[in-house]
mmCIF file with all atom_site columns, C-alpha atoms in Angstrom:
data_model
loop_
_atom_site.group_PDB
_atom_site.id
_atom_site.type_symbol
_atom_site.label_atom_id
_atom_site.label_alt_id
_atom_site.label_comp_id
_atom_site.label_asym_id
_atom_site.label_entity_id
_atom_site.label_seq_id
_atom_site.pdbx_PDB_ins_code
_atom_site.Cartn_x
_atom_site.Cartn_y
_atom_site.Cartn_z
_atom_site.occupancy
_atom_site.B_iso_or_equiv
_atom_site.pdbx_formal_charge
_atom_site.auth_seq_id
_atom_site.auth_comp_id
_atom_site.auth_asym_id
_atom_site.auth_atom_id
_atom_site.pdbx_PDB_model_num
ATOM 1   C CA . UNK A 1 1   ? 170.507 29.994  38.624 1.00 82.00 ? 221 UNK A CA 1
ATOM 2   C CA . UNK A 1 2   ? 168.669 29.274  41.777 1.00 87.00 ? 222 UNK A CA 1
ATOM 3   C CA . UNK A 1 3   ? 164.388 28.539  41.782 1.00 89.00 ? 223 UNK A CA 1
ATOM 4   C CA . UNK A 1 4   ? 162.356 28.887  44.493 1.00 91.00 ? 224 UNK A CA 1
ATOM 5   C CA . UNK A 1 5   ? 158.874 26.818  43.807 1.00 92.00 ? 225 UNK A CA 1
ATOM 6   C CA . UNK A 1 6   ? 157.270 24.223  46.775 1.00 90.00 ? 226 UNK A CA 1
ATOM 7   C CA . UNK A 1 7   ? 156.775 20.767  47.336 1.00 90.00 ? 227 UNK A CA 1
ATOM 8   C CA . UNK A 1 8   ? 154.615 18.487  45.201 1.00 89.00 ? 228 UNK A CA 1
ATOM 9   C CA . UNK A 1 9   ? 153.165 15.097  45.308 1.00 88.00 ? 229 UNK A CA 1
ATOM 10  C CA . UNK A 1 10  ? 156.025 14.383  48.246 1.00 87.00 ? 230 UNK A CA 1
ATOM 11  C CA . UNK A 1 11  ? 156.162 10.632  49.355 1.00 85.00 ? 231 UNK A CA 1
ATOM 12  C CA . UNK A 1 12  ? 157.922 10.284  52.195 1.00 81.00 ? 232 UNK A CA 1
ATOM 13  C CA . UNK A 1 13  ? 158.224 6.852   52.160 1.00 77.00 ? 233 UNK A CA 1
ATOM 14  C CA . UNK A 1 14  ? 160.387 6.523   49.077 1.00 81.00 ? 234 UNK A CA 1
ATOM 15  C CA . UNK A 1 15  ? 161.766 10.038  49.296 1.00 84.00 ? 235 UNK A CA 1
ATOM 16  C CA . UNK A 1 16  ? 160.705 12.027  46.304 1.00 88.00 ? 236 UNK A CA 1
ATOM 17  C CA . UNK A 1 17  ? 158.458 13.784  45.009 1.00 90.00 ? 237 UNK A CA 1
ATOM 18  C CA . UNK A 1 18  ? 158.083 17.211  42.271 1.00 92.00 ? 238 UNK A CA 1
ATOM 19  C CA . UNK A 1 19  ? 158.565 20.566  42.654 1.00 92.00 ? 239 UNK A CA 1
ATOM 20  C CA . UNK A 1 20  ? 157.226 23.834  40.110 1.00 86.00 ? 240 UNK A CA 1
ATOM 21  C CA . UNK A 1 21  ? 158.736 26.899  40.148 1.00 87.00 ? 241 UNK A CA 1
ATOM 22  C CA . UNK A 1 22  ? 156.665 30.081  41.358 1.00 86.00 ? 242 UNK A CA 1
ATOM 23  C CA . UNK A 1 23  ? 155.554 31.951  38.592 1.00 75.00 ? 243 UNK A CA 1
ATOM 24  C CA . UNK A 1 24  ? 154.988 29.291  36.436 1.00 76.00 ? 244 UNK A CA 1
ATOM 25  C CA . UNK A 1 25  ? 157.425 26.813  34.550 1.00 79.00 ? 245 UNK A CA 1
ATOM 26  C CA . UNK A 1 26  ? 158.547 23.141  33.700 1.00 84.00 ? 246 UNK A CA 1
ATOM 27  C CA . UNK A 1 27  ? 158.285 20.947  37.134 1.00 87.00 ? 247 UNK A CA 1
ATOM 28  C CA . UNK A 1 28  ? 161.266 18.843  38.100 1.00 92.00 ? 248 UNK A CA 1
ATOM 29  C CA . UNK A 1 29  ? 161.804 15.640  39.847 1.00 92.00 ? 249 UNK A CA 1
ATOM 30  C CA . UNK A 1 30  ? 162.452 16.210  43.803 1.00 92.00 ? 250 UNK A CA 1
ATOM 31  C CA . UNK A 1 31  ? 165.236 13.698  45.554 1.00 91.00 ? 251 UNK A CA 1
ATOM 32  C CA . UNK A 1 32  ? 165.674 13.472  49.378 1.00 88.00 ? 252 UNK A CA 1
ATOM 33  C CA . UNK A 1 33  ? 168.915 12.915  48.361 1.00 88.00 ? 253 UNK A CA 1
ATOM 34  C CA . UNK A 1 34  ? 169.614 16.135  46.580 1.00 90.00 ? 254 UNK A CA 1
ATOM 35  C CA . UNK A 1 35  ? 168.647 18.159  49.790 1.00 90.00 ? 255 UNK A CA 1
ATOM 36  C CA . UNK A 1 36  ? 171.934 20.134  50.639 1.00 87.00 ? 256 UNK A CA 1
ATOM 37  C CA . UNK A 1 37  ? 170.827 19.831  54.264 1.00 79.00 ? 257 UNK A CA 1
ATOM 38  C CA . UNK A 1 38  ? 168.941 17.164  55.811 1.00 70.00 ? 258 UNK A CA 1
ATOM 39  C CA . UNK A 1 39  ? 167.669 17.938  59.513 1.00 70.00 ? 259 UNK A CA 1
ATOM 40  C CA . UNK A 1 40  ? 164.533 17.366  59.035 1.00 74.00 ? 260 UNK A CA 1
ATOM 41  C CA . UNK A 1 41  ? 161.928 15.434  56.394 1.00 79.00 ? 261 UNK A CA 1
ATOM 42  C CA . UNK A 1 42  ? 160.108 17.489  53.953 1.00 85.00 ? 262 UNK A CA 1
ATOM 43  C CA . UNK A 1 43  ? 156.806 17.847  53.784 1.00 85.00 ? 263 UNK A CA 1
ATOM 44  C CA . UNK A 1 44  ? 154.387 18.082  50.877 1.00 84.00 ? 264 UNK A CA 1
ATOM 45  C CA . UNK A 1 45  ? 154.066 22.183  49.813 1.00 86.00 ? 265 UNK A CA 1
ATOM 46  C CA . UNK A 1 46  ? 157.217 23.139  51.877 1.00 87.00 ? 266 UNK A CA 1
ATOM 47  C CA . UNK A 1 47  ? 158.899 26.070  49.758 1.00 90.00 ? 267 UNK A CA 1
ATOM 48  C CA . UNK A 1 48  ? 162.441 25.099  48.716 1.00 91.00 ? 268 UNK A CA 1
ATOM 49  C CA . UNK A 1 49  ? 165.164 26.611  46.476 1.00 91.00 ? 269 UNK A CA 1
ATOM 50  C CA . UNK A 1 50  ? 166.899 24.750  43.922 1.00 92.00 ? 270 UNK A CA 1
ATOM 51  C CA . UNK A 1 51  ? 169.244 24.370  40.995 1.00 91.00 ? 271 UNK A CA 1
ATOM 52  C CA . UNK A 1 52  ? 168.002 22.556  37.932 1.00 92.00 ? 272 UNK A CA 1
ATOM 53  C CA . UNK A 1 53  ? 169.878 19.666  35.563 1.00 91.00 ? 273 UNK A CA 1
ATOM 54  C CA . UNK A 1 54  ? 168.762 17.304  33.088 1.00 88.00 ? 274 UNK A CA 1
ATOM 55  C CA . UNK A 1 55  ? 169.288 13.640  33.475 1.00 84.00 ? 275 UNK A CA 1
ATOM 56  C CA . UNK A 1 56  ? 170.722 11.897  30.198 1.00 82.00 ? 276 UNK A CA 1
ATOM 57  C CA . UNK A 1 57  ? 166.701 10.864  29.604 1.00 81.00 ? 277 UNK A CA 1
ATOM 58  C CA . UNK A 1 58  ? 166.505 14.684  29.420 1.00 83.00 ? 278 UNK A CA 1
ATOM 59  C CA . UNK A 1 59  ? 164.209 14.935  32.381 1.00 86.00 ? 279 UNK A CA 1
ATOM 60  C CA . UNK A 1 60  ? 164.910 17.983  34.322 1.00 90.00 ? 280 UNK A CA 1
ATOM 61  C CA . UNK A 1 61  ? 165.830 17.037  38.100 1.00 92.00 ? 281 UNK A CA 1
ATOM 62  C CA . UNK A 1 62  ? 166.138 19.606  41.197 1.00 92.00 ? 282 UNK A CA 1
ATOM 63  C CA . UNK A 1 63  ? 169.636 19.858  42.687 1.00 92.00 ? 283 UNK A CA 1
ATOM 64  C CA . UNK A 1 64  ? 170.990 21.440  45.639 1.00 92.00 ? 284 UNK A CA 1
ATOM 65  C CA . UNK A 1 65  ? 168.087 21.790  47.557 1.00 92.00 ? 285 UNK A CA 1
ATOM 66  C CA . UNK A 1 66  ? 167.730 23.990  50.934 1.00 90.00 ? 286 UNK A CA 1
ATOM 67  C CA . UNK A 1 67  ? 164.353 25.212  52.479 1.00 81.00 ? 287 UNK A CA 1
ATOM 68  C CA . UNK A 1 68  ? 163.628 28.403  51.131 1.00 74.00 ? 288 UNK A CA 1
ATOM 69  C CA . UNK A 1 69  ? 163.841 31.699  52.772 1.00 60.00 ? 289 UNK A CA 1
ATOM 70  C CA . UNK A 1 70  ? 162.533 35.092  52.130 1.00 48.00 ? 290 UNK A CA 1
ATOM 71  C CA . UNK A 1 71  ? 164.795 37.413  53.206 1.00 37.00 ? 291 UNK A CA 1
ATOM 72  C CA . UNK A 1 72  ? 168.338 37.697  55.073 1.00 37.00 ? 292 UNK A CA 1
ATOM 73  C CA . UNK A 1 73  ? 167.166 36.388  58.650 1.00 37.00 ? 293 UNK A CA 1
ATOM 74  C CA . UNK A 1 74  ? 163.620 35.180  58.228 1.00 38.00 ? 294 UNK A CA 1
ATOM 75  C CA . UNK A 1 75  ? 162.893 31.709  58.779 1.00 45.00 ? 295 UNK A CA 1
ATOM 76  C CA . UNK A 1 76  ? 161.731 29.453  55.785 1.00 43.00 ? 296 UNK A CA 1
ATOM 77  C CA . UNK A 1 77  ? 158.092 29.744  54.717 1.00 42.00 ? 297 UNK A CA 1
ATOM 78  C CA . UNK A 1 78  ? 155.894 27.447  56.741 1.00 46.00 ? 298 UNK A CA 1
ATOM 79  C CA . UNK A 1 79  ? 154.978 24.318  55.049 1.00 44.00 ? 299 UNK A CA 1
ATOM 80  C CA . UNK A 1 80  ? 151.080 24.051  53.872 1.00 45.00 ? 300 UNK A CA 1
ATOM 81  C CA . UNK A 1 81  ? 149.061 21.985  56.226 1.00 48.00 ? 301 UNK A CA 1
ATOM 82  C CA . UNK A 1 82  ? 148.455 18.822  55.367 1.00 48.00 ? 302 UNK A CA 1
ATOM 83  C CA . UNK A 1 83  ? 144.503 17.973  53.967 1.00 53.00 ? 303 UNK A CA 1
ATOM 84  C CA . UNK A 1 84  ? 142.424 16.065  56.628 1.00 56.00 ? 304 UNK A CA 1
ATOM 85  C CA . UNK A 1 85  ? 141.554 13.642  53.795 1.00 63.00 ? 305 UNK A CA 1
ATOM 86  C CA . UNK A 1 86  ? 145.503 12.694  53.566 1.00 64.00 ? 306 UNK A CA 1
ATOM 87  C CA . UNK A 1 87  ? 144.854 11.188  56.756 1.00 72.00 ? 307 UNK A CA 1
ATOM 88  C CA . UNK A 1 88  ? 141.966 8.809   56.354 1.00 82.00 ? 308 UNK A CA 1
ATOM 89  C CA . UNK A 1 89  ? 142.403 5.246   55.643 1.00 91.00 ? 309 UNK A CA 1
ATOM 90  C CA . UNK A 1 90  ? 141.545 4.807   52.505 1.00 93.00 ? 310 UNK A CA 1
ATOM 91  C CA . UNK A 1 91  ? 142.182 1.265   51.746 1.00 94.00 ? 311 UNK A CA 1
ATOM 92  C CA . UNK A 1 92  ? 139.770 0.477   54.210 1.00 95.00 ? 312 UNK A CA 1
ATOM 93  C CA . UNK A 1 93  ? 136.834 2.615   53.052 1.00 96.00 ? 313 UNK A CA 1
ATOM 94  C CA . UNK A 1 94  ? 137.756 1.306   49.985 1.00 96.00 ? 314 UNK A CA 1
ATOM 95  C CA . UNK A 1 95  ? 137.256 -2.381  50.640 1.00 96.00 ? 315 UNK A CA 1
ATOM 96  C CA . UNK A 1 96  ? 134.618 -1.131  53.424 1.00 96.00 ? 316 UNK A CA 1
ATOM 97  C CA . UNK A 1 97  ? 132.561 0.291   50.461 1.00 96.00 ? 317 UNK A CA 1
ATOM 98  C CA . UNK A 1 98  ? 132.571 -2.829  48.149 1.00 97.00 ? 318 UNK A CA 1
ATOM 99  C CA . UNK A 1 99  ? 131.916 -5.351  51.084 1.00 97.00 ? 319 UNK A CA 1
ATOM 100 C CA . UNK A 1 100 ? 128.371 -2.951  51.801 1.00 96.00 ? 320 UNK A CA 1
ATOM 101 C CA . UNK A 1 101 ? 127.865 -2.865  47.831 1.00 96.00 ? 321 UNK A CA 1
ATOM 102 C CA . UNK A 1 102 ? 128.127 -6.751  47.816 1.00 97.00 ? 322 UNK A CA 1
ATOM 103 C CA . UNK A 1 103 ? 126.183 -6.990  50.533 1.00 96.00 ? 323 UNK A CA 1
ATOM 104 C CA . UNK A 1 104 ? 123.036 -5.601  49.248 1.00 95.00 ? 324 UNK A CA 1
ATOM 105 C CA . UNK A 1 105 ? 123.506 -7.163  46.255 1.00 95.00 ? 325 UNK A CA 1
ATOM 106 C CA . UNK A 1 106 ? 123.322 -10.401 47.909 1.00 95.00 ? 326 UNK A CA 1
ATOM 107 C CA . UNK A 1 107 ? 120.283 -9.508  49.811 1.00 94.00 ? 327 UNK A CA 1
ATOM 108 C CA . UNK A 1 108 ? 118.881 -8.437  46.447 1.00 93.00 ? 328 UNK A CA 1
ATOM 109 C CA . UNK A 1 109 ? 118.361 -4.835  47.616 1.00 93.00 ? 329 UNK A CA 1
ATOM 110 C CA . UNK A 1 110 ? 120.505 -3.593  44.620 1.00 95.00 ? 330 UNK A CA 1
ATOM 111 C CA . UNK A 1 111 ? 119.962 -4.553  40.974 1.00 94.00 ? 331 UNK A CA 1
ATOM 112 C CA . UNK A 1 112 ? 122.264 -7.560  39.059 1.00 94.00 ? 332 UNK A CA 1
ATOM 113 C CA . UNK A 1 113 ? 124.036 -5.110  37.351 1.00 95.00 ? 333 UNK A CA 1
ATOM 114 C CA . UNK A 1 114 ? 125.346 -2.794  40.402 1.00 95.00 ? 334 UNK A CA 1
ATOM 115 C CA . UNK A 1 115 ? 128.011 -5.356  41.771 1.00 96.00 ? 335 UNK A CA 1
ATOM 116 C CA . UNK A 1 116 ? 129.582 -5.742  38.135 1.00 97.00 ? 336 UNK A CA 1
ATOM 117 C CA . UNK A 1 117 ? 129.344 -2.339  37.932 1.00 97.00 ? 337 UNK A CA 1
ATOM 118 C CA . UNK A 1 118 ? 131.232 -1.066  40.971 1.00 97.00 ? 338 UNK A CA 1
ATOM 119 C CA . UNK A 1 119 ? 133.334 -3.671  40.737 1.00 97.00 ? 339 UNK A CA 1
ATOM 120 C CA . UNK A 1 120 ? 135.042 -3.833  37.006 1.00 98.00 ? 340 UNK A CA 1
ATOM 121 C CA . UNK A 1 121 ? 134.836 0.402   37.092 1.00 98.00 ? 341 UNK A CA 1
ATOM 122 C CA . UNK A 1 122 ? 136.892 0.129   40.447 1.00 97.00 ? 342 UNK A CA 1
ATOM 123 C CA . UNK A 1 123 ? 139.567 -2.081  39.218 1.00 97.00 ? 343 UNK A CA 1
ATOM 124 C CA . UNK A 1 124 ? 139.610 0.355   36.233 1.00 97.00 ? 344 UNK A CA 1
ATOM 125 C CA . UNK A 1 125 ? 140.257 3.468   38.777 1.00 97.00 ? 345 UNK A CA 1
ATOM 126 C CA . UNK A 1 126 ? 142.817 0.959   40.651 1.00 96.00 ? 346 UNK A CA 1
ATOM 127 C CA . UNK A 1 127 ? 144.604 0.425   37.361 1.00 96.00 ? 347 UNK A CA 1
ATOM 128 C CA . UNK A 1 128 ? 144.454 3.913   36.586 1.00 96.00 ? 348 UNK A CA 1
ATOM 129 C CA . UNK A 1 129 ? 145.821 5.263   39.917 1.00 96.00 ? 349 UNK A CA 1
ATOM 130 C CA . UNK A 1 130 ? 148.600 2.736   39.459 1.00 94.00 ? 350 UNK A CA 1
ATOM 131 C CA . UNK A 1 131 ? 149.799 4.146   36.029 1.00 94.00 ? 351 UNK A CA 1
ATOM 132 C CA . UNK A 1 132 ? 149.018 7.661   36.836 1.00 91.00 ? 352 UNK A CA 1
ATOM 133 C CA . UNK A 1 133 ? 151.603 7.263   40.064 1.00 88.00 ? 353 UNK A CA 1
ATOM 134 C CA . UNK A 1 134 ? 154.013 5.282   37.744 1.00 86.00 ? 354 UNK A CA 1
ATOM 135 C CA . UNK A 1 135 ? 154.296 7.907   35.052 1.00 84.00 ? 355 UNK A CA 1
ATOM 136 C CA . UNK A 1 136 ? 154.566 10.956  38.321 1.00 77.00 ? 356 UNK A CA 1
ATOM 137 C CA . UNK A 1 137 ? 157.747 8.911   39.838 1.00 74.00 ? 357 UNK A CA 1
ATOM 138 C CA . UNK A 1 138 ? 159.284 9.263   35.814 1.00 76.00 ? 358 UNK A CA 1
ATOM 139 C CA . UNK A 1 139 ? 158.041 12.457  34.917 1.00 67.00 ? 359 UNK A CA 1
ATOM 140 C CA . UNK A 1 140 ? 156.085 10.918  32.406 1.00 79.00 ? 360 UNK A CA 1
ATOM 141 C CA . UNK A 1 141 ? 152.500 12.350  30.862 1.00 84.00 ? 361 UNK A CA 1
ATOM 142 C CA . UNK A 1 142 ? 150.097 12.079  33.261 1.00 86.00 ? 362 UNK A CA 1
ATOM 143 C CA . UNK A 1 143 ? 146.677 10.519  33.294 1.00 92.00 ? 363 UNK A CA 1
ATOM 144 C CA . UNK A 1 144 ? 144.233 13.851  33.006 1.00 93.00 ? 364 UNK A CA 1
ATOM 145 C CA . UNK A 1 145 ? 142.490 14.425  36.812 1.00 94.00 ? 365 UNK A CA 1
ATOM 146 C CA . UNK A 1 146 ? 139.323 14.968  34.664 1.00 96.00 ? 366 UNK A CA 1
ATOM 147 C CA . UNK A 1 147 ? 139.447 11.206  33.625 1.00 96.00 ? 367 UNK A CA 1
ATOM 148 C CA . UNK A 1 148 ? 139.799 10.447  37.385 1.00 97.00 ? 368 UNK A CA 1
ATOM 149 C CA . UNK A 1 149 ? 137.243 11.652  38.655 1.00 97.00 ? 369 UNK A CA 1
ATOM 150 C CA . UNK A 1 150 ? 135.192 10.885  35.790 1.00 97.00 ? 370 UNK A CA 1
ATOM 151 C CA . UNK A 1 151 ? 135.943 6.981   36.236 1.00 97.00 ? 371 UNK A CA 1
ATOM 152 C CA . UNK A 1 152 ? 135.015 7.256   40.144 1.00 97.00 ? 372 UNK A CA 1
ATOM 153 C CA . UNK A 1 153 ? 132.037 9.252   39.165 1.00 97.00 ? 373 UNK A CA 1
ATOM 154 C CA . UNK A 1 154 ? 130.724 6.315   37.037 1.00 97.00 ? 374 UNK A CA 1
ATOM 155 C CA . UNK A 1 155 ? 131.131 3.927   39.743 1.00 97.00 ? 375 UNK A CA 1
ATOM 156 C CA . UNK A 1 156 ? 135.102 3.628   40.390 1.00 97.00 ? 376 UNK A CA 1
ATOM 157 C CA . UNK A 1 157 ? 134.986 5.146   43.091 1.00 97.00 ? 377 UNK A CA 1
ATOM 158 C CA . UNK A 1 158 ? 135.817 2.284   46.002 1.00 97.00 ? 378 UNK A CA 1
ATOM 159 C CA . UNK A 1 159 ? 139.147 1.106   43.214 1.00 97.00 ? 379 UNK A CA 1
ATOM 160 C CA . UNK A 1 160 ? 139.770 5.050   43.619 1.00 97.00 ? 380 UNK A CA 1
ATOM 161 C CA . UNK A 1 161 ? 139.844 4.970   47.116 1.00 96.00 ? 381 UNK A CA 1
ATOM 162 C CA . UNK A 1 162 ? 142.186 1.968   47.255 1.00 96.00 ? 382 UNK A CA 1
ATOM 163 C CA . UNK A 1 163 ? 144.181 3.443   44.717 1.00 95.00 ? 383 UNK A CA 1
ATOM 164 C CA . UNK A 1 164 ? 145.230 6.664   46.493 1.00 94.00 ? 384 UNK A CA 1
ATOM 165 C CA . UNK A 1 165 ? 145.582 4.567   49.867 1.00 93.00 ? 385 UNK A CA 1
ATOM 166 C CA . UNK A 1 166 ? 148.025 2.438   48.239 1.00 93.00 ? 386 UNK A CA 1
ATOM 167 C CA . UNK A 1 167 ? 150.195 4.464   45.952 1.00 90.00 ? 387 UNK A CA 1
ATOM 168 C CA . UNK A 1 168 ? 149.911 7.417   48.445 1.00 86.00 ? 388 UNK A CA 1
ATOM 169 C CA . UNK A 1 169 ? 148.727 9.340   45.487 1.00 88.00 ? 389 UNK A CA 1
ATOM 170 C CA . UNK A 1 170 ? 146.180 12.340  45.097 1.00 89.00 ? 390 UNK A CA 1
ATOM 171 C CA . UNK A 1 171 ? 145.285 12.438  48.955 1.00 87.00 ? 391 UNK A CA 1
ATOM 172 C CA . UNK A 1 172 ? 147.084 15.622  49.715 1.00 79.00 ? 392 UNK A CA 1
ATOM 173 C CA . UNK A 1 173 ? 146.121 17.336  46.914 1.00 83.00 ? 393 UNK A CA 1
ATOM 174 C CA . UNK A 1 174 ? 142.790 19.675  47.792 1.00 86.00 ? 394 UNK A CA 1
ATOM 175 C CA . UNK A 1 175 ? 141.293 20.649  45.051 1.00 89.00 ? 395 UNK A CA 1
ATOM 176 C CA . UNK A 1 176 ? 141.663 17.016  43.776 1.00 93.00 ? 396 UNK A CA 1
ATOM 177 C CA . UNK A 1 177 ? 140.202 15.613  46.989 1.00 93.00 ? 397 UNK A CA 1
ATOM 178 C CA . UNK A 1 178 ? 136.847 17.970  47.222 1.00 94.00 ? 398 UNK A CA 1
ATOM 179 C CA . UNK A 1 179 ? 135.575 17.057  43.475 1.00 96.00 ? 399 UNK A CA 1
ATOM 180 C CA . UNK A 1 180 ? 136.720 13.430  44.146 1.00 96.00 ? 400 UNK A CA 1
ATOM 181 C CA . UNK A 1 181 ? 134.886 13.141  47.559 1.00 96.00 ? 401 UNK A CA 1
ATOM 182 C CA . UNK A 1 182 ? 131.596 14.752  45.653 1.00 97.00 ? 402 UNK A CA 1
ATOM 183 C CA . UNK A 1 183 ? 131.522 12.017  42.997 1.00 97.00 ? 403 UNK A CA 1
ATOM 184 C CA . UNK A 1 184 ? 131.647 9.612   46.246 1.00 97.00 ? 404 UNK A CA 1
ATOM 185 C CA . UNK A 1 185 ? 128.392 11.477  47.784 1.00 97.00 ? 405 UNK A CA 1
ATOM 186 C CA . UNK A 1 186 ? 126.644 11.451  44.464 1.00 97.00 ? 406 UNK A CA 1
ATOM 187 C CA . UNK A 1 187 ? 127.365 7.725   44.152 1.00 97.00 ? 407 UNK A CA 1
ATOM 188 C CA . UNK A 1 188 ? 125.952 7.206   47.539 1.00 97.00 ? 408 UNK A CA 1
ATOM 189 C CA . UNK A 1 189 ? 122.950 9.220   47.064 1.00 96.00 ? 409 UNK A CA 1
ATOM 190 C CA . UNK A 1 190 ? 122.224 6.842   43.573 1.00 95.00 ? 410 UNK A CA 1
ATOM 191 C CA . UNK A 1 191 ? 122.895 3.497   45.777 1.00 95.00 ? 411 UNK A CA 1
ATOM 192 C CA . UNK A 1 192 ? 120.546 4.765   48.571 1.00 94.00 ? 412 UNK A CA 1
ATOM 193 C CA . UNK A 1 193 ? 118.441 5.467   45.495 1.00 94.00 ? 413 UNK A CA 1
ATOM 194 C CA . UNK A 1 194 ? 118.473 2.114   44.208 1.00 92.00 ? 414 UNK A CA 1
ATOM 195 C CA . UNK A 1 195 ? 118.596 0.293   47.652 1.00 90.00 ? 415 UNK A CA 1
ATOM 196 C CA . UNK A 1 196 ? 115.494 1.867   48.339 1.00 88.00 ? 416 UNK A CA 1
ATOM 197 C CA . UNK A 1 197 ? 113.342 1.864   45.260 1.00 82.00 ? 417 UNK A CA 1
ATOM 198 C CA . UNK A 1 198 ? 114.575 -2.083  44.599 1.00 72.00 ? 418 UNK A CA 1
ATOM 199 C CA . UNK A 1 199 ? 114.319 -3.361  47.826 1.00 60.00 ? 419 UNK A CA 1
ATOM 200 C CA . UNK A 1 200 ? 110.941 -1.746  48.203 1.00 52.00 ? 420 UNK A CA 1
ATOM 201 C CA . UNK A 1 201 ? 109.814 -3.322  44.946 1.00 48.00 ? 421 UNK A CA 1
ATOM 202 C CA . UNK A 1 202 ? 109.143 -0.384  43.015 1.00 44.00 ? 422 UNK A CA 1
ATOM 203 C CA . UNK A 1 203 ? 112.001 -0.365  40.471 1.00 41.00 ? 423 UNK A CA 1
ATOM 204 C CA . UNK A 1 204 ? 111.534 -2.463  37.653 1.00 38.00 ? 424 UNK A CA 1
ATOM 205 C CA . UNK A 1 205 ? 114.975 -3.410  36.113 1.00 35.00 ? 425 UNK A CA 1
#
């Protein structure tokens, strides 16, 4: 029995990635390998049509691969565009956003306790982002996007950003990327906060 379902969480540097079948149903793990036909790379949300098998783990792995088509003569569905943020460097606004954050704190325009703050709460979002990508790649549980975002909400947010630039995980993802970029512009609405009322001597922490 042949599935039709498209393109998840594709890294096309190792070649894999996860694909769910439309309508609903138990995701499997995506080889470049297992493509029948390989003229071209896929993309993340190209449609595809598969056979399913379970490894001896059990974990249920997408054979026989071919780009999906709709009908006798159409051409296969057009893959979803890539989101801009997949294409920022996040790394760099990563470390960017912890060299400003130490920066102030040197000049004493934030309070002692900001630098800690950012700091241990972004390697906690790095840490995170590394097991979350970890247990994708072996179709393990995965870490709940809710704790994400709630961990770069509470400061993470700069180990978030490095996170996703170096496991290549969660940038492509929309929905994922507009809550996470919100938590970023309430966190730098609270530092311009702080930077202001500290520096300007009228917080007393």
């Amino acid at each position: 029995m042949r599935y039709q379902g498209r393109l998840q969480d594709w890294n096309d540097d190792k070649g894999y990635g996860f694909v769910t079948p439309n309508g609903g149903g138990e995701r499997a793990f995506v080889h470049i390998k297992a493509f029948e036909q390989r003229t071209q790379r896929p993309v993340d949300g190209q449609l595809i049509s598969y056979r399913v098998r379970k490894d001896t783990r059990g974990r249920v792995n997408a054979t026989a691969i071919r780009l999906a088509t709709g009908t006798a003569g159409t051409k296969p569905a057009p893959a979803k565009p890539v989101a801009f943020t997949a294409r920022l460097p996040h790394v760099f606004l990563g470390l960017a956003a912890l060299l400003c954050i130490a920066t102030l704190w040197a000049l004493r325009r934030l309070p002692d306790w900001s630098l800690p703050l950012f700091g241990c709460m972004s390697v906690i979002a790095l840490g995170f982002y590394l097991h979350d990508k970890g247990a994708a790649a072996r179709n393990q549980r995965r870490t709940p996007e809710n704790t994400l975002h709630l961990i770069a909400l509470l400061g993470g947010w700069p180990g978030a950003l490095i996170g996703q630039g170096l496991f290549r995980h969660k940038t492509s993802k929309r929905s994922f990327q507009a809550i996470f970029w919100l938590t970023v512009v309430l966190n730098l609405a609270v530092l311009a906060l702080l930077a202001r009322g500290f520096g300007g001597g009228t917080l007393s922490l």
